[in-house]
Tab-separated table of C-alpha atoms and ligand atoms in Angstrom:
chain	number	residue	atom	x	y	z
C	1	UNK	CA	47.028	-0.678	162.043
C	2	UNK	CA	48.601	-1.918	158.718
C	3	UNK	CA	49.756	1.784	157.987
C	4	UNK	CA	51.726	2.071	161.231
C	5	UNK	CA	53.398	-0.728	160.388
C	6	UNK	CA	54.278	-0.320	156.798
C	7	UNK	CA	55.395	3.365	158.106
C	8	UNK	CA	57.981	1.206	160.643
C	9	UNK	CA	59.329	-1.112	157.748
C	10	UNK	CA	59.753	2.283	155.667
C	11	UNK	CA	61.863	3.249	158.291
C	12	UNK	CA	63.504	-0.365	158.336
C	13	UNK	CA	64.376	-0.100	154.875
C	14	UNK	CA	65.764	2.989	155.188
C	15	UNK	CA	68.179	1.653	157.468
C	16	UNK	CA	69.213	-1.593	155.469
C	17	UNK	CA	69.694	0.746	152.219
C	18	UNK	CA	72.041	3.330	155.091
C	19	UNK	CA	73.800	-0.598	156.179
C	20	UNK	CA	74.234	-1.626	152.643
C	21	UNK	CA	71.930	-4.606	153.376
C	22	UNK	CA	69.967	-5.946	150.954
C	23	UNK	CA	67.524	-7.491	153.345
C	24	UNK	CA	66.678	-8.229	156.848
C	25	UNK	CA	65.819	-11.667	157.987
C	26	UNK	CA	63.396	-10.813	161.624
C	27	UNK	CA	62.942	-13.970	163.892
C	28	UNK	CA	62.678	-11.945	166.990
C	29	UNK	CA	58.570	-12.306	167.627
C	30	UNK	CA	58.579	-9.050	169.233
C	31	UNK	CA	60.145	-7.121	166.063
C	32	UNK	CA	57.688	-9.332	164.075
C	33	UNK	CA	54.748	-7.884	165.600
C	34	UNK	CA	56.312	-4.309	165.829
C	35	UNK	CA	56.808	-4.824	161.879
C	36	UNK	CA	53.337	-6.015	160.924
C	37	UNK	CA	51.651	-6.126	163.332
C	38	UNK	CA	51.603	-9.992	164.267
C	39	UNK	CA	50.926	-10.893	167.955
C	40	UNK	CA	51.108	-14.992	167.464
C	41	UNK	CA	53.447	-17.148	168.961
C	42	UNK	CA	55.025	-18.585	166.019
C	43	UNK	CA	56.109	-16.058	162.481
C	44	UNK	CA	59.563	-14.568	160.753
C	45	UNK	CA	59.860	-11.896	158.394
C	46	UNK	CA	61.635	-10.976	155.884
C	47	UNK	CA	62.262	-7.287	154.840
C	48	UNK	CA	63.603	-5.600	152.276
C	49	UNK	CA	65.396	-2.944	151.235
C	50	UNK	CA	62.749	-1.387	149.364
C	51	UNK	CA	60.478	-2.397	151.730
C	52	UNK	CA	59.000	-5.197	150.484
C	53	UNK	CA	58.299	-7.803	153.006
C	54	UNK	CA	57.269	-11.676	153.190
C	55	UNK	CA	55.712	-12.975	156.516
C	56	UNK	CA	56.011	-16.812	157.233
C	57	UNK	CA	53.796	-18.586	159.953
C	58	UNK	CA	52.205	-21.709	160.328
C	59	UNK	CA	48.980	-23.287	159.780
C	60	UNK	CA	47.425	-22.434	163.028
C	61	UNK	CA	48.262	-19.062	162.526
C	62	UNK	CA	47.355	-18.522	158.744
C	63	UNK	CA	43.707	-16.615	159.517
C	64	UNK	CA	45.109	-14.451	162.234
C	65	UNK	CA	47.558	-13.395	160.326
C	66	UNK	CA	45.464	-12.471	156.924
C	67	UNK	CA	43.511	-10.159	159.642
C	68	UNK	CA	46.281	-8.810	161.878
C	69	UNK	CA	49.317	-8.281	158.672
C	70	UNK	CA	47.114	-8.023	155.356
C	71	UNK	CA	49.335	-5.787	153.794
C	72	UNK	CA	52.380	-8.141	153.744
C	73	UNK	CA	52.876	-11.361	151.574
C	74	UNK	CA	52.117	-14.337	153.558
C	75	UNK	CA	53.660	-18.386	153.398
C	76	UNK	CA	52.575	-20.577	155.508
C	77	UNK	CA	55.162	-22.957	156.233
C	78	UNK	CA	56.407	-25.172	159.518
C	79	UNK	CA	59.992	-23.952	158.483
C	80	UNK	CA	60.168	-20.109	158.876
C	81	UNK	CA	63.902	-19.843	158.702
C	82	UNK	CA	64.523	-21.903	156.080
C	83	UNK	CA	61.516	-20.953	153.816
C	84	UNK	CA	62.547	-17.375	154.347
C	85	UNK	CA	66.293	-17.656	153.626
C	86	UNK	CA	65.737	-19.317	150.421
C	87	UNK	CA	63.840	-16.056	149.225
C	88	UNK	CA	67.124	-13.732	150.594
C	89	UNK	CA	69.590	-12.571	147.949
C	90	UNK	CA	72.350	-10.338	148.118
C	91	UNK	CA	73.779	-9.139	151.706
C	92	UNK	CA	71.354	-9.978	154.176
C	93	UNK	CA	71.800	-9.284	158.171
C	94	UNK	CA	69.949	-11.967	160.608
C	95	UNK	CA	69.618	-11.201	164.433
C	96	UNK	CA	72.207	-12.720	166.215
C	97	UNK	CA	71.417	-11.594	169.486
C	98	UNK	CA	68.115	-13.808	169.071
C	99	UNK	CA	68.760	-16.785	166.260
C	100	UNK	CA	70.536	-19.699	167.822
C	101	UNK	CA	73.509	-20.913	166.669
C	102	UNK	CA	71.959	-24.268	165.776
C	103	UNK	CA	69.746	-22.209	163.292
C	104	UNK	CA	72.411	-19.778	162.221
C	105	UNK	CA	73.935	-22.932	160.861
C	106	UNK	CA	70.951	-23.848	158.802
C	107	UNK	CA	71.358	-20.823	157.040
C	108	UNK	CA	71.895	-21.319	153.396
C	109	UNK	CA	75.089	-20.384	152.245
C	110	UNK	CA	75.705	-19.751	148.881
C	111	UNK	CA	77.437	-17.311	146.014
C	112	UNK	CA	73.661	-15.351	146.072
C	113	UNK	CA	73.778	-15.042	149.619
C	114	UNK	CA	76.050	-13.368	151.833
C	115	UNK	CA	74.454	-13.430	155.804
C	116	UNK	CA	75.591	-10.804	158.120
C	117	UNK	CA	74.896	-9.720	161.687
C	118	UNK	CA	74.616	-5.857	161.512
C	119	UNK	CA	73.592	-5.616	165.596
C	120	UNK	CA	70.115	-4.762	166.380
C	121	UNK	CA	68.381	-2.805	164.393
C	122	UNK	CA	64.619	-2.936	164.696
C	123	UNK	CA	65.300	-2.686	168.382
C	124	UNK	CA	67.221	0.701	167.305
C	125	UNK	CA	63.807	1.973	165.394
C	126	UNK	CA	61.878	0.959	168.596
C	127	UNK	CA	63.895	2.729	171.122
C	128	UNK	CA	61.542	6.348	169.547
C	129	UNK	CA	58.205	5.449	169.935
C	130	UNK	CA	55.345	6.447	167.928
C	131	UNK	CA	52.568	8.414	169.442
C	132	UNK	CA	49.562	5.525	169.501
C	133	UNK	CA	52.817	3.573	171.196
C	134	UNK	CA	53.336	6.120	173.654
C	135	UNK	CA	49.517	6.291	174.465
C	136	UNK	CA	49.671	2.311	175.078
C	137	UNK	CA	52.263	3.095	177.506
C	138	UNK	CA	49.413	5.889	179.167
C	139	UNK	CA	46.880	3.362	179.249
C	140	UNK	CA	49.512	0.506	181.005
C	141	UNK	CA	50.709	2.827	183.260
C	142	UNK	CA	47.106	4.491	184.604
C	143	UNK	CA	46.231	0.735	185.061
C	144	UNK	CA	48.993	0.672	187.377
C	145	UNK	CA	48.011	3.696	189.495
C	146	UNK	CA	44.540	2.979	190.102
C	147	UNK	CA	45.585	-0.653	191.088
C	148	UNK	CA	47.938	1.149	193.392
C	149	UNK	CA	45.134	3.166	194.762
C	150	UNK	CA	42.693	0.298	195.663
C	151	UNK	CA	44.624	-1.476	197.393
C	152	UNK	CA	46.948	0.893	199.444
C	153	UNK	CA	44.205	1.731	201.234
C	154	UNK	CA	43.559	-2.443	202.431
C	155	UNK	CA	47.425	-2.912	202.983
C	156	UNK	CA	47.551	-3.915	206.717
C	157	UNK	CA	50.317	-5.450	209.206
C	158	UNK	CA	50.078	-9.356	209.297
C	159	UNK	CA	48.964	-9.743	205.999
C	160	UNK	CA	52.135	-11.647	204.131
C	161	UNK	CA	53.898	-10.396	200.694
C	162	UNK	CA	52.511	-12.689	198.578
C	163	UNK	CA	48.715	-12.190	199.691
C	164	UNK	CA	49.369	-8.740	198.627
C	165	UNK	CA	50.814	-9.124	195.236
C	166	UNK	CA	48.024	-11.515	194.552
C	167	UNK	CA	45.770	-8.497	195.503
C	168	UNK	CA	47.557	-5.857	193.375
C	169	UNK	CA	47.806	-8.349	190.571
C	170	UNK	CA	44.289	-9.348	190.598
C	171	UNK	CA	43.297	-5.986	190.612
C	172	UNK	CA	45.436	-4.680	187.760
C	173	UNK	CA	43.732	-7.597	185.696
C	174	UNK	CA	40.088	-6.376	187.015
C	175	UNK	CA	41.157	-3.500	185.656
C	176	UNK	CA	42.203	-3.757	181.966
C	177	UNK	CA	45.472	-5.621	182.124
C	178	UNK	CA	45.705	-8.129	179.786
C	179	UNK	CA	48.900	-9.789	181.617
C	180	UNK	CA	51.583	-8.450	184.620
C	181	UNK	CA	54.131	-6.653	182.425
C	182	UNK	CA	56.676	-8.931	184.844
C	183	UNK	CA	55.840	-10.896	188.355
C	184	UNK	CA	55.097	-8.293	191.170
C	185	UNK	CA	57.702	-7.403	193.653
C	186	UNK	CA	56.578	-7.014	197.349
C	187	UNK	CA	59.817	-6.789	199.476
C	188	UNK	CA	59.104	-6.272	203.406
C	189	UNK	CA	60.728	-4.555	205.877
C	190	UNK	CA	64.477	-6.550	205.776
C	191	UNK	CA	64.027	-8.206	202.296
C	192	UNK	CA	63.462	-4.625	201.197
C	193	UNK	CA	67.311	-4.353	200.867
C	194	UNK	CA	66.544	-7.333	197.769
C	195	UNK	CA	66.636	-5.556	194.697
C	196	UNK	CA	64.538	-8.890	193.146
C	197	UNK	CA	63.018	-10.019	195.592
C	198	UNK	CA	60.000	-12.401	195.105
C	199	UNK	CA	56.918	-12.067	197.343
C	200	UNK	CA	57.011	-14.847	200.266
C	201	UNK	CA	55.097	-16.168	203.157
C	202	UNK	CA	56.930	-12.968	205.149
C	203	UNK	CA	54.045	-11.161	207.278
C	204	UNK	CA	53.864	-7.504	207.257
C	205	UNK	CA	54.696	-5.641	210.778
C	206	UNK	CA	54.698	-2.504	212.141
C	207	UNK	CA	57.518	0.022	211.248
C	208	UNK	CA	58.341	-1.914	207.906
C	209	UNK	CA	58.896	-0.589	204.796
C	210	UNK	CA	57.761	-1.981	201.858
C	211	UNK	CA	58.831	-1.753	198.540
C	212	UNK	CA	56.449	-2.716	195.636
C	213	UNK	CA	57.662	-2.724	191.809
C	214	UNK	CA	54.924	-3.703	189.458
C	215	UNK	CA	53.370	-3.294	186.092
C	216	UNK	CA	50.706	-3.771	183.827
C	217	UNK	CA	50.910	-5.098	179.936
C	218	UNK	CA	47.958	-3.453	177.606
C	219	UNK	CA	48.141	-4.287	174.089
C	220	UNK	CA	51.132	-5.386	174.402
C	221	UNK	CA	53.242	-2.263	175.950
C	222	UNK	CA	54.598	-3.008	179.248
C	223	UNK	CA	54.056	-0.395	182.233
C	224	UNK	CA	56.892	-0.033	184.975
C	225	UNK	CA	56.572	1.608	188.597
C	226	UNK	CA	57.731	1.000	192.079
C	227	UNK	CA	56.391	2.968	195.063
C	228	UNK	CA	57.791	1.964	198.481
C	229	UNK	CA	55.305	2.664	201.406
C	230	UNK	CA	55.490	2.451	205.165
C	231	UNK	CA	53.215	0.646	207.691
C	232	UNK	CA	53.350	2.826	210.701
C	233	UNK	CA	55.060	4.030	212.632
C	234	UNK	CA	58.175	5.788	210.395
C	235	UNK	CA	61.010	5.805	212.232
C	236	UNK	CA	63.787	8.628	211.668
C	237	UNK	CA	66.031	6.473	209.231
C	238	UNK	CA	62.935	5.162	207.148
C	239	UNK	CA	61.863	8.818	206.546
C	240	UNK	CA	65.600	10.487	205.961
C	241	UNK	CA	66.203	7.424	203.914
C	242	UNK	CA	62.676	7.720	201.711
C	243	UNK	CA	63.453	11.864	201.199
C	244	UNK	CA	67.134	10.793	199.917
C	245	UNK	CA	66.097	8.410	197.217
C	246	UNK	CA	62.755	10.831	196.445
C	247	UNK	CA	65.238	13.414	195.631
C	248	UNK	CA	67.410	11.434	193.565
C	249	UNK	CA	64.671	10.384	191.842
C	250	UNK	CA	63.562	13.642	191.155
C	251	UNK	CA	66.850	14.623	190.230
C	252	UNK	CA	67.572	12.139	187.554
C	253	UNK	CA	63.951	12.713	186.166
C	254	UNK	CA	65.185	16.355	185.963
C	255	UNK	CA	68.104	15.449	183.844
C	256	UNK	CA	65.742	13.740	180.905
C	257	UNK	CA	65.995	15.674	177.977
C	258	UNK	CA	66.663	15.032	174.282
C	259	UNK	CA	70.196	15.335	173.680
C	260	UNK	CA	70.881	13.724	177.315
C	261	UNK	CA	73.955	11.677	177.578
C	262	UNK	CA	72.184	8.679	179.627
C	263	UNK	CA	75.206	8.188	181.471
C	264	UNK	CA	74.932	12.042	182.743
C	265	UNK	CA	70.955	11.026	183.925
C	266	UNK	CA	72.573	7.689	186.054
C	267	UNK	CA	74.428	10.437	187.387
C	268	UNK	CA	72.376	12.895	188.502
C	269	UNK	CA	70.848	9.545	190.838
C	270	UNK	CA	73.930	8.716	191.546
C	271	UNK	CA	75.626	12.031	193.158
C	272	UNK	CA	73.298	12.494	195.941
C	273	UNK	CA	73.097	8.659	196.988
C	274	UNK	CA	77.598	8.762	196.580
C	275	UNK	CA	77.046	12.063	198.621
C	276	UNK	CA	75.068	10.895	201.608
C	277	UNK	CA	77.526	7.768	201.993
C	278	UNK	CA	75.411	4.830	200.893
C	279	UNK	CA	77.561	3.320	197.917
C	280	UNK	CA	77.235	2.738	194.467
C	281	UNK	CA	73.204	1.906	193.450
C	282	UNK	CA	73.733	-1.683	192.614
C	283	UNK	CA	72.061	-1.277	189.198
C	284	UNK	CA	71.056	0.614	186.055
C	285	UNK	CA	68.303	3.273	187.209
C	286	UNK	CA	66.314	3.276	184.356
C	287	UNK	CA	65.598	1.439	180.783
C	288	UNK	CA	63.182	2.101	178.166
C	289	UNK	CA	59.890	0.013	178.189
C	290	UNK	CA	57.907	-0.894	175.073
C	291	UNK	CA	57.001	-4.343	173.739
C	292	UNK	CA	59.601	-5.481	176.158
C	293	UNK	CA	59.937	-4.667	179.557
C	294	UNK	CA	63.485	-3.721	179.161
C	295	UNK	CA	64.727	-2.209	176.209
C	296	UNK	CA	67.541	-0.191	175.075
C	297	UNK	CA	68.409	2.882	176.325
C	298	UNK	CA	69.687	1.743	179.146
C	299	UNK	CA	70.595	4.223	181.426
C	300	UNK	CA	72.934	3.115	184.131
C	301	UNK	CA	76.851	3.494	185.364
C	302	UNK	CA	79.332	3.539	181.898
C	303	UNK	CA	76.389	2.553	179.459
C	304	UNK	CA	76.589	5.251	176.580
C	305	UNK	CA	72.791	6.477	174.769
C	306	UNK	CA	71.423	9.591	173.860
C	307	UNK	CA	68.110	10.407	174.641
C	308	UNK	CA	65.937	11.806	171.970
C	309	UNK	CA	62.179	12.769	172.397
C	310	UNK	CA	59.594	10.717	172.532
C	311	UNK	CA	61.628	7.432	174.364
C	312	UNK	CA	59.602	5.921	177.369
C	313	UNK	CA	62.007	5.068	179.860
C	314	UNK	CA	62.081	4.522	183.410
C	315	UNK	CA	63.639	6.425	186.355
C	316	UNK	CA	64.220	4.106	189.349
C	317	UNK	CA	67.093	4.928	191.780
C	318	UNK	CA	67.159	3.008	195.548
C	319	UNK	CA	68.965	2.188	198.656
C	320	UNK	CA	69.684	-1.247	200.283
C	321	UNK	CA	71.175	-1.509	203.475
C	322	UNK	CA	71.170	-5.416	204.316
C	323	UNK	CA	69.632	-6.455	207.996
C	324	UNK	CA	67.404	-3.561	207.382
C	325	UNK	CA	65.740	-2.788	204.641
C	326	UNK	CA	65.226	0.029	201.470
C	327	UNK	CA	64.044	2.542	199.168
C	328	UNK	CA	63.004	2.499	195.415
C	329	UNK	CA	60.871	4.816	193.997
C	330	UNK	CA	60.566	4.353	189.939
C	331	UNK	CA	58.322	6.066	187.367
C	332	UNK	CA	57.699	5.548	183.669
C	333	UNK	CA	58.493	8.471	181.438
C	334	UNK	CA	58.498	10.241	178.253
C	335	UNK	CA	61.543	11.942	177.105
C	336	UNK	CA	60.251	15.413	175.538
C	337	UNK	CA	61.253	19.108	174.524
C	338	UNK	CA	61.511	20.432	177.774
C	339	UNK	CA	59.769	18.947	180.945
C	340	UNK	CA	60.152	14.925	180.454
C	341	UNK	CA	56.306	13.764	181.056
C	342	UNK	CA	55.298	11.284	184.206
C	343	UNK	CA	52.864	8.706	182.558
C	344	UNK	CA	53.334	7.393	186.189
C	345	UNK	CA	51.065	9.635	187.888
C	346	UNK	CA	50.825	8.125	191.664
C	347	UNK	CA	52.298	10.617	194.693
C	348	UNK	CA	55.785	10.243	195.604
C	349	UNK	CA	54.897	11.662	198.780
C	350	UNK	CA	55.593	8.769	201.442
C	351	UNK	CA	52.623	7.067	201.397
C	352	UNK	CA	51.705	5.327	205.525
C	353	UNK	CA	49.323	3.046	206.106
N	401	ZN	ZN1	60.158	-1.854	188.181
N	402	ZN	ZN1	62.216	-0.887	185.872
């Protein structure tokens, strides 16, 4: 939608002119196609202070791009940095978390041009998201839950990880996925206490927990959730264990609100987890999904954000006792004025099959 997208590198502007930059030179592909709109392989922008912005792609991109960014100038060129920093003037930032430093030294220096590396900005404008953004998000995440309800139902002892991610991914992509947002987690019984761990020839048994963390991408926005059910029976600790991390969960999705010091959310996980003697969660317990499967905020132990309204972000506390096995339970949300919304919708009720 070209006005979308000329409303983002209005914004963009805004913040060079509030930077003193002159221009912005955007090689990260996934700020290119949150700037105009561009979903090939292969482009660069370059934006200006007053808005004005020149696209560069190639050859095999040069029809695409008239349909998907018509409201930008376009060059088609094999050289995208190059072409583009011989337009620059004045100060202009680059992305140094994302240009190499091979190509940061291929960038022309001269008395007209003065590069700088102002930190990330367009991933700053992305951390709000728009509403049509948001309702990407809805669409991901719904593909998630009714993947998750076709095939809980068919999970059954002896069947191994992998033959069930294959199942779950298949049926996200029957579904309306485009792509997995990331490769599907299935995590058995003892590799449950794996934070990453990648589906193997492990057979489900009887009494095992198992974690799954999984997501679909639509349109581009990337969906996040993690459920963690039990083939019966439950034993004691499985169940004590599952309440525990459901009510950190709950209690960190509690703490979303604008104005939140994301620090203060990691908390609120954190407390009851310290409090019931398991440790320190060994990682952030949530992140904001987009474009990107992780993006900024980050909210985990000693990382400093504010959350404002309208950031998608995840809520994902868990437990992982090694020789035994654990919990996760993670939803994708929406930070609003007051209650922060689930766009993960799926029960976290134990779920036993
Ligand atoms: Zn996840
Ligand atoms: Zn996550």
């Amino acid at each position: 939608v070209p006005e979308q997208h000329d409303r983002r590198r209005r914004r963009l502007a805004e913040l060079l002119v509030e930077q003193n930059l002159d221009a912005l030179l955007v090689t990260s592909l996934v700020n290119v196609r949150y700037l105009t709109g561009f979903t090939g392989s292969y482009g660069a922008a370059l934006v200006a202070a007053d808005g004005a912005t020149v696209f560069a792609t190639d050859g095999r991109y040069q029809t695409q791009s008239g349909e998907q960014c018509p409201d930008v100038e376009l060059v088609v060129t094999r050289d995208l940095v190059e072409t583009l920093a011989h337009r620059a003037r004045g100060r202009v930032g680059f992305e140094a978390h994302q240009l190499t430093v091979e190509t940061r030294d291929q960038l022309p220096d001269h008395e007209a041009t003065h590069w700088v590396a102002p930190g990330r900005l367009v991933e700053r404008l992305r951390e709000v998201k728009d509403d049509d953004e948001i309702e990407l998000l809805r669409q991901a995440c719904k593909i998630g839950d009714l993947a998750l309800a076709e095939v809980v139902p068919t999970i059954r002892a002896g069947e191994t990880e992998r033959q069930l991610a294959r199942r779950l991914d298949d049926t996200m992509r029957s579904l309306g996925a485009e792509e997995l947002a990331f490769p599907t987690i299935v995590a058995a019984g003892t590799h449950g206490a794996f934070v990453h761990h990648e589906p193997c020839d492990l057979e489900l048994s009887a009494g095992d927990l198992v974690a799954l963390d999984f997501g679909a991408r639509y349109a581009g926005y990337h969906a996040d959730m993690t459920r963690t059910i039990a083939v019966g029976p439950v034993a004691d600790w499985q169940r004590e264990l599952y309440e525990l991390v459901a009510a950190a969960q709950s209690a960190e999705r509690a703490a979303l609100a604008p104005g939140a010091d994301a620090r203060m959310v990691h908390e609120a996980a954190r407390a009851p987890i310290l409090a019931a003697g398991f440790g320190e969660i060994p990682h952030g317990t949530g992140h904001g999904i987009g474009l990107e499967i992780h993006e900024a905020p980050i909210i985990g132990y000693g990382r400093a954000a504010t959350l404002e309204a309208q950031m998608p972000v995840t809520v994902e506390p868990g437990v992982y006792l090694p020789g035994r096995g654990g919990v996760r339970i993670e939803d994708s949300c929406v930070v609003r004025d007051g209650t922060a919304e689930l766009l993960t919708t799926t029960t976290r009720e134990l779920l036993v099959v």
